PDB file of C-alpha atoms in Angstrom:
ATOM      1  CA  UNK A  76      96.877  99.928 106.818  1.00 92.00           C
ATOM      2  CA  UNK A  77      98.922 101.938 109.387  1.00 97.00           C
ATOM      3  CA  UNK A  78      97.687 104.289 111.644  1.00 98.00           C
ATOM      4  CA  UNK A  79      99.214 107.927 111.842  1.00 98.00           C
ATOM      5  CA  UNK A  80      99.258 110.979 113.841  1.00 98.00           C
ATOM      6  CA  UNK A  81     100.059 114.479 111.531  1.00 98.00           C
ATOM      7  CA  UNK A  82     100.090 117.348 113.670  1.00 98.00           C
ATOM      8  CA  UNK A  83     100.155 120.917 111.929  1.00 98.00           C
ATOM      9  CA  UNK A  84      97.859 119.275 109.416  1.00 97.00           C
ATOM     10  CA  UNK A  85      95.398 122.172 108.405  1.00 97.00           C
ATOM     11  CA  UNK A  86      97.568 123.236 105.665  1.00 95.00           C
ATOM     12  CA  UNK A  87     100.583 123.388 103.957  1.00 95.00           C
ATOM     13  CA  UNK A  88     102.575 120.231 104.013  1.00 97.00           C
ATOM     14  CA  UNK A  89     101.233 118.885 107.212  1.00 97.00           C
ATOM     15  CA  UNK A  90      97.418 118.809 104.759  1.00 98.00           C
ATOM     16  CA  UNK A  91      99.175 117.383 101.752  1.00 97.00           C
ATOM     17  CA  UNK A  92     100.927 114.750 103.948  1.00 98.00           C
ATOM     18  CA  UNK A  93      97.592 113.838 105.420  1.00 98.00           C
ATOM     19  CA  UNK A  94      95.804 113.524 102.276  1.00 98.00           C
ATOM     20  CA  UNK A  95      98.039 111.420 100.971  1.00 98.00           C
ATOM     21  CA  UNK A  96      98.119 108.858 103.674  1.00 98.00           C
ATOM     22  CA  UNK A  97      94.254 109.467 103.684  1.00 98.00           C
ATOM     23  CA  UNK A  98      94.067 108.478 100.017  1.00 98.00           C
ATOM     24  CA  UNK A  99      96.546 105.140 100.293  1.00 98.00           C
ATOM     25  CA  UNK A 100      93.700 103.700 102.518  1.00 98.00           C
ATOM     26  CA  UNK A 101      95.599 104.596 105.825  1.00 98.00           C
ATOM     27  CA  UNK A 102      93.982 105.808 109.310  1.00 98.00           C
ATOM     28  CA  UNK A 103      94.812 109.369 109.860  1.00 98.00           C
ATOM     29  CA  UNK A 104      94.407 111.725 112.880  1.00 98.00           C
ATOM     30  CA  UNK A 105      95.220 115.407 111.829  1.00 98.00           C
ATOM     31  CA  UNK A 106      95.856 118.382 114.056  1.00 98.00           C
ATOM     32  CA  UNK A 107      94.745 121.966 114.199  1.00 98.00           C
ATOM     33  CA  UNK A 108      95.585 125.000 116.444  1.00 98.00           C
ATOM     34  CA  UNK A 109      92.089 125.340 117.402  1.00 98.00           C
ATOM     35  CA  UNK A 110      88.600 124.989 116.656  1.00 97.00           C
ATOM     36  CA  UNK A 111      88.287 127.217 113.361  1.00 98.00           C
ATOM     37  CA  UNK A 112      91.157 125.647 111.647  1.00 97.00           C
ATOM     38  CA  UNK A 113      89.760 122.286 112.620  1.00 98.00           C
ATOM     39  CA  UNK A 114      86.795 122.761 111.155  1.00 98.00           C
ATOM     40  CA  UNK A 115      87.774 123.775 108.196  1.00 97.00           C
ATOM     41  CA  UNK A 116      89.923 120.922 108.357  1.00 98.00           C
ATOM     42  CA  UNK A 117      87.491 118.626 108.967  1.00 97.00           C
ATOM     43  CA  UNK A 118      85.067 120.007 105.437  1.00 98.00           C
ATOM     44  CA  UNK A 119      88.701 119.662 103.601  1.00 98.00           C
ATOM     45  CA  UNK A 120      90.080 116.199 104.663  1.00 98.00           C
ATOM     46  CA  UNK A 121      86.845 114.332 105.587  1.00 97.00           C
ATOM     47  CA  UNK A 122      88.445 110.987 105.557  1.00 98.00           C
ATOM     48  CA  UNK A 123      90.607 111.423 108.678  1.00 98.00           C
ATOM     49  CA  UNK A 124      89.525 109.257 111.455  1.00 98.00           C
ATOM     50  CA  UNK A 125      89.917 112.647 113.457  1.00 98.00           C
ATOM     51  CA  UNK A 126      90.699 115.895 113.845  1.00 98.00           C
ATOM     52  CA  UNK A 127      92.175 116.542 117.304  1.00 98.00           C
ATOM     53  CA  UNK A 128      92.902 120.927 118.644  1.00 98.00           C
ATOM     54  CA  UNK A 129      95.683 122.288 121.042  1.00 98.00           C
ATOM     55  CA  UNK A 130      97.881 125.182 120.475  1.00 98.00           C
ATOM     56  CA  UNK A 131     101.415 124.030 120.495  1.00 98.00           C
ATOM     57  CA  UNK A 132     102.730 127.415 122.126  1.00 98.00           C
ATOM     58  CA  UNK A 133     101.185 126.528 125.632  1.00 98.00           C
ATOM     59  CA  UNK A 134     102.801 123.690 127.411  1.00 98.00           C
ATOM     60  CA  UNK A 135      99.201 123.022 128.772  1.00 98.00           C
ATOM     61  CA  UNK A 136      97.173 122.308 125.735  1.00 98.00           C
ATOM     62  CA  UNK A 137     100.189 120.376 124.294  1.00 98.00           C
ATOM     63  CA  UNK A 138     100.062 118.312 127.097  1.00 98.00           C
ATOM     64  CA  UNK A 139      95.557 118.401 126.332  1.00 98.00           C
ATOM     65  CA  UNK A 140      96.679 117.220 122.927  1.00 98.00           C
ATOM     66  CA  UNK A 141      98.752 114.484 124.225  1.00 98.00           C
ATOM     67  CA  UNK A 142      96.117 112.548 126.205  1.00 98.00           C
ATOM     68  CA  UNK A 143      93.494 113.375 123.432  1.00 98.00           C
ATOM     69  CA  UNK A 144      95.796 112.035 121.147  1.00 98.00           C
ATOM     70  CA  UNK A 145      96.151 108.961 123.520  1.00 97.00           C
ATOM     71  CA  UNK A 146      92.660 108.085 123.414  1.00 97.00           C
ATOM     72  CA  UNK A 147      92.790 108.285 119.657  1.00 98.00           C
ATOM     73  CA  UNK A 148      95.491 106.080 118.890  1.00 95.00           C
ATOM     74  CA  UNK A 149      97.573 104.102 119.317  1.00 96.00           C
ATOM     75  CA  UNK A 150      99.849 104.827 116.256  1.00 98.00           C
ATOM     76  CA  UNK A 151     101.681 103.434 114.107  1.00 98.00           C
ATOM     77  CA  UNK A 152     103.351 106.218 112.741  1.00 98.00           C
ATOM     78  CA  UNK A 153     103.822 110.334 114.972  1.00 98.00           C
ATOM     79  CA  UNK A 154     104.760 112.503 112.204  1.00 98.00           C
ATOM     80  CA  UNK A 155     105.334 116.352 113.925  1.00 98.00           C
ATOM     81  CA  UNK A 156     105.163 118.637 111.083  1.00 98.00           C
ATOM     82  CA  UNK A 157     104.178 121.823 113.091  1.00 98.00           C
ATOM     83  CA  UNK A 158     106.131 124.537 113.254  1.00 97.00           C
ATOM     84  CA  UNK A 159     106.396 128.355 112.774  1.00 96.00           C
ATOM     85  CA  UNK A 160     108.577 130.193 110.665  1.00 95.00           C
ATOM     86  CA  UNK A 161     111.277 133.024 111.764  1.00 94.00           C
ATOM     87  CA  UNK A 162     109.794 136.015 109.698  1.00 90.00           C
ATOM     88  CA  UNK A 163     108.537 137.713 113.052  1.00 91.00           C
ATOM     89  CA  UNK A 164     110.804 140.944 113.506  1.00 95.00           C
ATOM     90  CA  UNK A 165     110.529 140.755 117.249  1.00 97.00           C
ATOM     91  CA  UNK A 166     110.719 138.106 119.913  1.00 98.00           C
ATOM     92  CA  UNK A 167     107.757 136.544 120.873  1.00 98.00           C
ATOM     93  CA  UNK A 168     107.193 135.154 124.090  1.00 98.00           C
ATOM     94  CA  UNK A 169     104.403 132.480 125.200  1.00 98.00           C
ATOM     95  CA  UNK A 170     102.230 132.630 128.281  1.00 98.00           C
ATOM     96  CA  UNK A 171     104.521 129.820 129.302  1.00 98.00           C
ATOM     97  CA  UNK A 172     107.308 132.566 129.762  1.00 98.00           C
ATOM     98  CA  UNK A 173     109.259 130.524 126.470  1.00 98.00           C
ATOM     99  CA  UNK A 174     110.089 132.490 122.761  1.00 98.00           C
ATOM    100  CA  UNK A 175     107.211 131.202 120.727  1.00 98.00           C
ATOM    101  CA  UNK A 176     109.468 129.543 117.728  1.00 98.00           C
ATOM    102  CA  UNK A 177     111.322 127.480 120.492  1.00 98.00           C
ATOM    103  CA  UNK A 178     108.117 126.216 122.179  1.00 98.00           C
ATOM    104  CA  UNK A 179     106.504 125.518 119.275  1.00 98.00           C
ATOM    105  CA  UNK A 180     109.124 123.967 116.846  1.00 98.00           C
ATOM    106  CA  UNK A 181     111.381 122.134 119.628  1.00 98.00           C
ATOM    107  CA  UNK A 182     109.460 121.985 123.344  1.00 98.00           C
ATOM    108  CA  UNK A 183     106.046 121.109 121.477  1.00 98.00           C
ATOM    109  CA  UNK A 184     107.537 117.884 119.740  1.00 98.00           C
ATOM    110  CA  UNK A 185     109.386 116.373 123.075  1.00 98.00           C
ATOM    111  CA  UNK A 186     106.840 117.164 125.321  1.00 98.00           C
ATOM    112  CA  UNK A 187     104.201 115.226 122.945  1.00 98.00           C
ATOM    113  CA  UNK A 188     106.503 112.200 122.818  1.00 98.00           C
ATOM    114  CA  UNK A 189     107.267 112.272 125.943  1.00 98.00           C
ATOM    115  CA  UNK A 190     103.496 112.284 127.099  1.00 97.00           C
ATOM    116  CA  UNK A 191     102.769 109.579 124.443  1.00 96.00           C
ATOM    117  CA  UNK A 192     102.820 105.888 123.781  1.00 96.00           C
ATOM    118  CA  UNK A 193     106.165 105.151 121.449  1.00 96.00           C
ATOM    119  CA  UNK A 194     104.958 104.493 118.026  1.00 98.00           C
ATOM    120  CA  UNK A 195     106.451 102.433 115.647  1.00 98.00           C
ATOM    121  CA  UNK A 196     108.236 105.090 113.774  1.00 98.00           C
ATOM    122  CA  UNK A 197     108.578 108.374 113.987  1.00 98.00           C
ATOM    123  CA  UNK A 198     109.146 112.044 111.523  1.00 98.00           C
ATOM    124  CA  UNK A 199     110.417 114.913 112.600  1.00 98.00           C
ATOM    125  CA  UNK A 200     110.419 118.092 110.052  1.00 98.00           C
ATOM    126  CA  UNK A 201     113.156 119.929 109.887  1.00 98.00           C
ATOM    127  CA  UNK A 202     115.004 122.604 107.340  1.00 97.00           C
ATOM    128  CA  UNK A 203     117.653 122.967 105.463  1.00 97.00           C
ATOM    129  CA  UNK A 204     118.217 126.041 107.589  1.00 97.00           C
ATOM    130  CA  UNK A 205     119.375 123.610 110.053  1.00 98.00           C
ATOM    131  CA  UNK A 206     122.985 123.947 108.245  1.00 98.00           C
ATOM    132  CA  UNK A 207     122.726 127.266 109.631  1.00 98.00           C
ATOM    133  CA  UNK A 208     122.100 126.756 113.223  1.00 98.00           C
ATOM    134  CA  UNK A 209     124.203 127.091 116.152  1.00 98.00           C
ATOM    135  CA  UNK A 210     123.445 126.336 119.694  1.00 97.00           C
ATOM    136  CA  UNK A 211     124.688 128.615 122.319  1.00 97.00           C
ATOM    137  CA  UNK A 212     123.102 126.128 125.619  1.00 98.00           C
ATOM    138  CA  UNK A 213     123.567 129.863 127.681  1.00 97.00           C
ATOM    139  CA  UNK A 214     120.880 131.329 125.879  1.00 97.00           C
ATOM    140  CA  UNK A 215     119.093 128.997 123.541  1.00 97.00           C
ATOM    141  CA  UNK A 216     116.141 131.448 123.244  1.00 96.00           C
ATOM    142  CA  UNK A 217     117.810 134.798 122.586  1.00 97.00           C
ATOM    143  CA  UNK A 218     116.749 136.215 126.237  1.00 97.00           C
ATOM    144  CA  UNK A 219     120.006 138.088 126.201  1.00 97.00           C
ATOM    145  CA  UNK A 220     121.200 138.296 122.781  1.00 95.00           C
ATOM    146  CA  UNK A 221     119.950 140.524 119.648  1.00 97.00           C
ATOM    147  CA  UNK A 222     116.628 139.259 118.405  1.00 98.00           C
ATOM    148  CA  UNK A 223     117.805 137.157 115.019  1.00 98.00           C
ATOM    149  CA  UNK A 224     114.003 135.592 113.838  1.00 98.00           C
ATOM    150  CA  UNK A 225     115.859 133.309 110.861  1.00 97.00           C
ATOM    151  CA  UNK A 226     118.860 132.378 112.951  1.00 98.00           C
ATOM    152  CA  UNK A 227     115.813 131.223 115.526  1.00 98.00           C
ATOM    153  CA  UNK A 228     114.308 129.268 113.114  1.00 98.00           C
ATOM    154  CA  UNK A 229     117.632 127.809 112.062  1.00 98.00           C
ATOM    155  CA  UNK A 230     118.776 126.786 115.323  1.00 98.00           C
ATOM    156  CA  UNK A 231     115.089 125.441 116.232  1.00 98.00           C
ATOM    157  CA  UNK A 232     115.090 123.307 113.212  1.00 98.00           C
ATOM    158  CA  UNK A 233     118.883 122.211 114.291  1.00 98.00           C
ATOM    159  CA  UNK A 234     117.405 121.567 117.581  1.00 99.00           C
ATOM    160  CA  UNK A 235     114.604 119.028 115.717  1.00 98.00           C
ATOM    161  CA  UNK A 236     117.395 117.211 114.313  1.00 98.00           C
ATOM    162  CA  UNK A 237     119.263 116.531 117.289  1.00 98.00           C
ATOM    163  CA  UNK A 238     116.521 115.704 119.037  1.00 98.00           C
ATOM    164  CA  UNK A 239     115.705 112.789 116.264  1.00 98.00           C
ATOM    165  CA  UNK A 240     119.186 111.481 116.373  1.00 98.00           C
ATOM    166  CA  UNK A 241     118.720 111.627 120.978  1.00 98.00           C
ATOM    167  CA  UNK A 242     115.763 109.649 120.241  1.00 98.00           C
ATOM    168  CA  UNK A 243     117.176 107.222 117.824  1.00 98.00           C
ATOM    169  CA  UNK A 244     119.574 106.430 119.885  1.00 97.00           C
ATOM    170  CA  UNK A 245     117.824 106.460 122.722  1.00 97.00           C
ATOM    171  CA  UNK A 246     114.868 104.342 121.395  1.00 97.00           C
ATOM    172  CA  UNK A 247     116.506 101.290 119.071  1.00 97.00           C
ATOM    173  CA  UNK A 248     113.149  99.389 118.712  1.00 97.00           C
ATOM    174  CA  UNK A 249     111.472 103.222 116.996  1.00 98.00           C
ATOM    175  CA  UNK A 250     112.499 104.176 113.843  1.00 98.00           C
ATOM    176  CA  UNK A 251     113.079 107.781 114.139  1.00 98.00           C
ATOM    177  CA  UNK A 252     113.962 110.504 111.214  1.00 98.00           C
ATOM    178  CA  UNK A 253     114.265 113.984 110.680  1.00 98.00           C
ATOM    179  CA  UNK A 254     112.949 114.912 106.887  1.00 98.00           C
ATOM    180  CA  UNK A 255     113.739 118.419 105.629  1.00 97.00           C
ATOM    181  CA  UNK A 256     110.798 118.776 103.242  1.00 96.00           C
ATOM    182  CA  UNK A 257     112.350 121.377 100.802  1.00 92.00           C
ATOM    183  CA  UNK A 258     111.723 124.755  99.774  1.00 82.00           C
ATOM    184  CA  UNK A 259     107.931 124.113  99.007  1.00 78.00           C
ATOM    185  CA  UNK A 260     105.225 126.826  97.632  1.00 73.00           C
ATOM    186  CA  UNK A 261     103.374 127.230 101.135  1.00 79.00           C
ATOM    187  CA  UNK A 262     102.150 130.231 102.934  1.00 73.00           C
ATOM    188  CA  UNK A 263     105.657 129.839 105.348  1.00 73.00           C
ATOM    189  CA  UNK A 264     107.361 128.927 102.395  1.00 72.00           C
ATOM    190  CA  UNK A 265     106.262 131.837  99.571  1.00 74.00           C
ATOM    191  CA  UNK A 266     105.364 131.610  96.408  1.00 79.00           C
ATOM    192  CA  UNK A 267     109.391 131.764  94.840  1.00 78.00           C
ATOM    193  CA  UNK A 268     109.817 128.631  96.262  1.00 76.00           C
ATOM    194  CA  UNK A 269     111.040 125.867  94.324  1.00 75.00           C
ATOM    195  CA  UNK A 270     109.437 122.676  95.487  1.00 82.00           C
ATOM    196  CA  UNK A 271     105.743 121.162  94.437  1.00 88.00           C
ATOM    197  CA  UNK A 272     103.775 120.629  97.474  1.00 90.00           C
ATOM    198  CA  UNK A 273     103.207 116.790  96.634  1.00 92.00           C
ATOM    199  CA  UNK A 274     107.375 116.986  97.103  1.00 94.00           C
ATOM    200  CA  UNK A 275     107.662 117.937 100.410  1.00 95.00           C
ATOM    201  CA  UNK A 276     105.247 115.570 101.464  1.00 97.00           C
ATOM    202  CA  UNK A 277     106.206 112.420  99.651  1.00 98.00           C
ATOM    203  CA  UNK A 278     109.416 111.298 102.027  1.00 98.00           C
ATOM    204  CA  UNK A 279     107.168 111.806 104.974  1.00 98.00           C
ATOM    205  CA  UNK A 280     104.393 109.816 103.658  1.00 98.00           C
ATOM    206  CA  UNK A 281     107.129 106.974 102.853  1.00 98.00           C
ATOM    207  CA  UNK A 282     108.534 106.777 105.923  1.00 98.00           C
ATOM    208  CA  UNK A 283     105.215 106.495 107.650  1.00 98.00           C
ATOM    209  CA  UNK A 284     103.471 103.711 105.527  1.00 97.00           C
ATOM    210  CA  UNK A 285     106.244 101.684 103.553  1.00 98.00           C
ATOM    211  CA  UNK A 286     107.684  98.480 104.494  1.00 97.00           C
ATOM    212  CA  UNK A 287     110.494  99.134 102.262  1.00 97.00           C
ATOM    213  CA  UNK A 288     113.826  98.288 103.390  1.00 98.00           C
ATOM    214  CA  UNK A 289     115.062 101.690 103.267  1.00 97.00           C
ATOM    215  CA  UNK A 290     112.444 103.146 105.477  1.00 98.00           C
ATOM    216  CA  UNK A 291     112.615 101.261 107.980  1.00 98.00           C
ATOM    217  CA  UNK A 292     116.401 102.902 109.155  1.00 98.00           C
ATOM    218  CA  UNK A 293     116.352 105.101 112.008  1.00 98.00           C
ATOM    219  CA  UNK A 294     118.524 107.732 112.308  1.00 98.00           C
ATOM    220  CA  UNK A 295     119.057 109.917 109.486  1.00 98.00           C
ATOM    221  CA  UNK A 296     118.305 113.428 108.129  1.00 98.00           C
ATOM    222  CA  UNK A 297     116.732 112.980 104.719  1.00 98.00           C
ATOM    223  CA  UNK A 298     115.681 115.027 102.056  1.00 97.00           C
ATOM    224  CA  UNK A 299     113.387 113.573  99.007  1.00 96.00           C
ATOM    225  CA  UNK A 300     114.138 109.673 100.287  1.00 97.00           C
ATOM    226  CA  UNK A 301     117.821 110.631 100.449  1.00 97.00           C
ATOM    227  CA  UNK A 302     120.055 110.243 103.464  1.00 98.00           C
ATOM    228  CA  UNK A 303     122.174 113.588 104.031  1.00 98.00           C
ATOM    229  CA  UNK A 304     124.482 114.794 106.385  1.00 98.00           C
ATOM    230  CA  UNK A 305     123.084 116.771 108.818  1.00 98.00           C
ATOM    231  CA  UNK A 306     124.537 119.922 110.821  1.00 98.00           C
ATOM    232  CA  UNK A 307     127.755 118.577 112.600  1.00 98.00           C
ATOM    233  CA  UNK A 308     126.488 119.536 116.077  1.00 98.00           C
ATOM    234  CA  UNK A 309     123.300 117.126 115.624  1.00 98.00           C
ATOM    235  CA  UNK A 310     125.780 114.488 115.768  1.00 98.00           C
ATOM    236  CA  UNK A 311     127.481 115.723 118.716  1.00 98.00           C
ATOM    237  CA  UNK A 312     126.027 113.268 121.773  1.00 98.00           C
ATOM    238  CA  UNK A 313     127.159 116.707 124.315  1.00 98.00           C
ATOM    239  CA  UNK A 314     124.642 118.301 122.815  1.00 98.00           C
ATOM    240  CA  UNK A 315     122.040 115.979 122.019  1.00 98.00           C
ATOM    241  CA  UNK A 316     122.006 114.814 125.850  1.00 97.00           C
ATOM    242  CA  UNK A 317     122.471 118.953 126.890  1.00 98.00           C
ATOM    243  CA  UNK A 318     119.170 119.758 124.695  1.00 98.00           C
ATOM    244  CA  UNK A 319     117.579 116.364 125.892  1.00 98.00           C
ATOM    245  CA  UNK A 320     118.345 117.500 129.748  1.00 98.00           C
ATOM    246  CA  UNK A 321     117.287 121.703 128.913  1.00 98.00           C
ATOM    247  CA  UNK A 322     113.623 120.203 127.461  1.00 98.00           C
ATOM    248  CA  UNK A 323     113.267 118.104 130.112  1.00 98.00           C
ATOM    249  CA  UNK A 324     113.867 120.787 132.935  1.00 98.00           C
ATOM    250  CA  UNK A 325     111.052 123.473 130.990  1.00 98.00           C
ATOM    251  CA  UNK A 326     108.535 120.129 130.723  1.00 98.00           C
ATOM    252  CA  UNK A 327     108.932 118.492 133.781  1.00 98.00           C
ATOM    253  CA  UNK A 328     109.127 115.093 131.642  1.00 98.00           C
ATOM    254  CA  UNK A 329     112.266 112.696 131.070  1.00 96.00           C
ATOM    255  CA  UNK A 330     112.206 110.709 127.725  1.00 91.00           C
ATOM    256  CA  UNK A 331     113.713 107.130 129.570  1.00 82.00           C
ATOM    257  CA  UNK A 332     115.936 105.278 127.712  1.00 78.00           C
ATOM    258  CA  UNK A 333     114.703 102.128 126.269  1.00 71.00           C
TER     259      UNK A 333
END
């Protein structure tokens, strides 16, 4: 039995990845923006061990859910599956001062592992959109440029890729991935979509609980159990050390080398 944290686990794929590890017999601690969603989380999934709040767009409850997460783990397996999508038509900034899809989808994620004991392994969720991202380090978060929400999302979920490979790297004894889930029939992802919601779980829930050879390699960008290649620039150590140094100056938090 493994122990796992799922954050963004209310619905969607972050709920279907949760019941799945809840129904192989393994410990799960879910995650919920706050206390209505947790509660209906908790009547939905009541075989997680727990169901922990904080809203991932303020650095200060994401660090909240870092020492409540603390106390509920340790764990074997962090898998961060929150995230918003780019469909908003107008910037959005947080009452940290940071564009909402940034803080939630790349800050959120570091500043968690950064506040938390290394786990065994550890899933990042990412996009196929990531093909289409491109980091511009003078203005990650479109302060100065035209508001673009999909190109956002695309470089956020670039940004989630590189930041897997930085920790990979960085961490040799965690097994880190990033997983792009697919195109799955979810409220962010629509009803056209062309992925089964048990699909865009199932590589997630593999990486977290099997001792399979092939899950236990850190490193890659995979899509249904299948390594890929990622966005060029994820692989560019410039930028994952650039990214790496730009979260640590908005957190205040260093991710050491091991």
């Amino acid at each position: 039995m493994s122990s796992v944290f799922v954050t963004g686990s209310a619905q969607g794929i972050g709920h279907e990845t949760a019941r799945a590890l809840v129904h192989a017999g393994h410990r799960v601690v879910v995650h919920a923006r706050d206390e209505r969603r947790a509660a209906e989380l908790r009547a939905s999934l009541p075989g997680a061990a727990a169901v922990l709040t904080g809203d991932l767009a303020s650095l200060a409850s994401t660090r909240s859910l870092a020492s409540a997460a603390a106390e509920a783990g340790p764990f074997d397996t962090v898998i961060h599956n929150a995230g918003v999508g780019g469909g908003s038509s107008e910037r959005v900034t947080t009452g940290d001062g940071l564009e909402q899809i940034f803080q939630v989808n790349v800050v959120a994620p570091y500043l968690l592992t950064a506040l938390s004991p290394r786990p065994a392994r550890l899933i990042l969720l990412t996009s196929g959109l990531e093909s289409a991202g491109r980091l511009d380090f003078g203005d990650l978060t479109f302060a100065n440029r035209a508001w673009d929400g999909m190109q956002a999302y695309s470089d956020s979920k670039l940004m989630d890729v590189a930041l897997a490979f930085a920790l990979a790297r960085r961490w040799p004894d965690v097994v880190v991935n990033a997983v792009d889930p697919g195109w799955v029939r979810t409220r962010m992802g629509g009803p056209n979509a062309t992925d089964a919601l048990p699909d865009g779980a199932e590589t997630q829930v593999w990486l977290a609980s099997s001792d399979e050879p092939e899950a236990l390699v850190s490193g890659r960008y995979l899509k249904h159990r299948v390594s890929l290649r990622a966005n060029p620039a994820a692989y560019d150590l410039d930028v994952q050390d650039r990214l790496l140094d730009v979260l640590a100056g908005i957190t205040g938090e260093t991710l050491h080398h091991s």
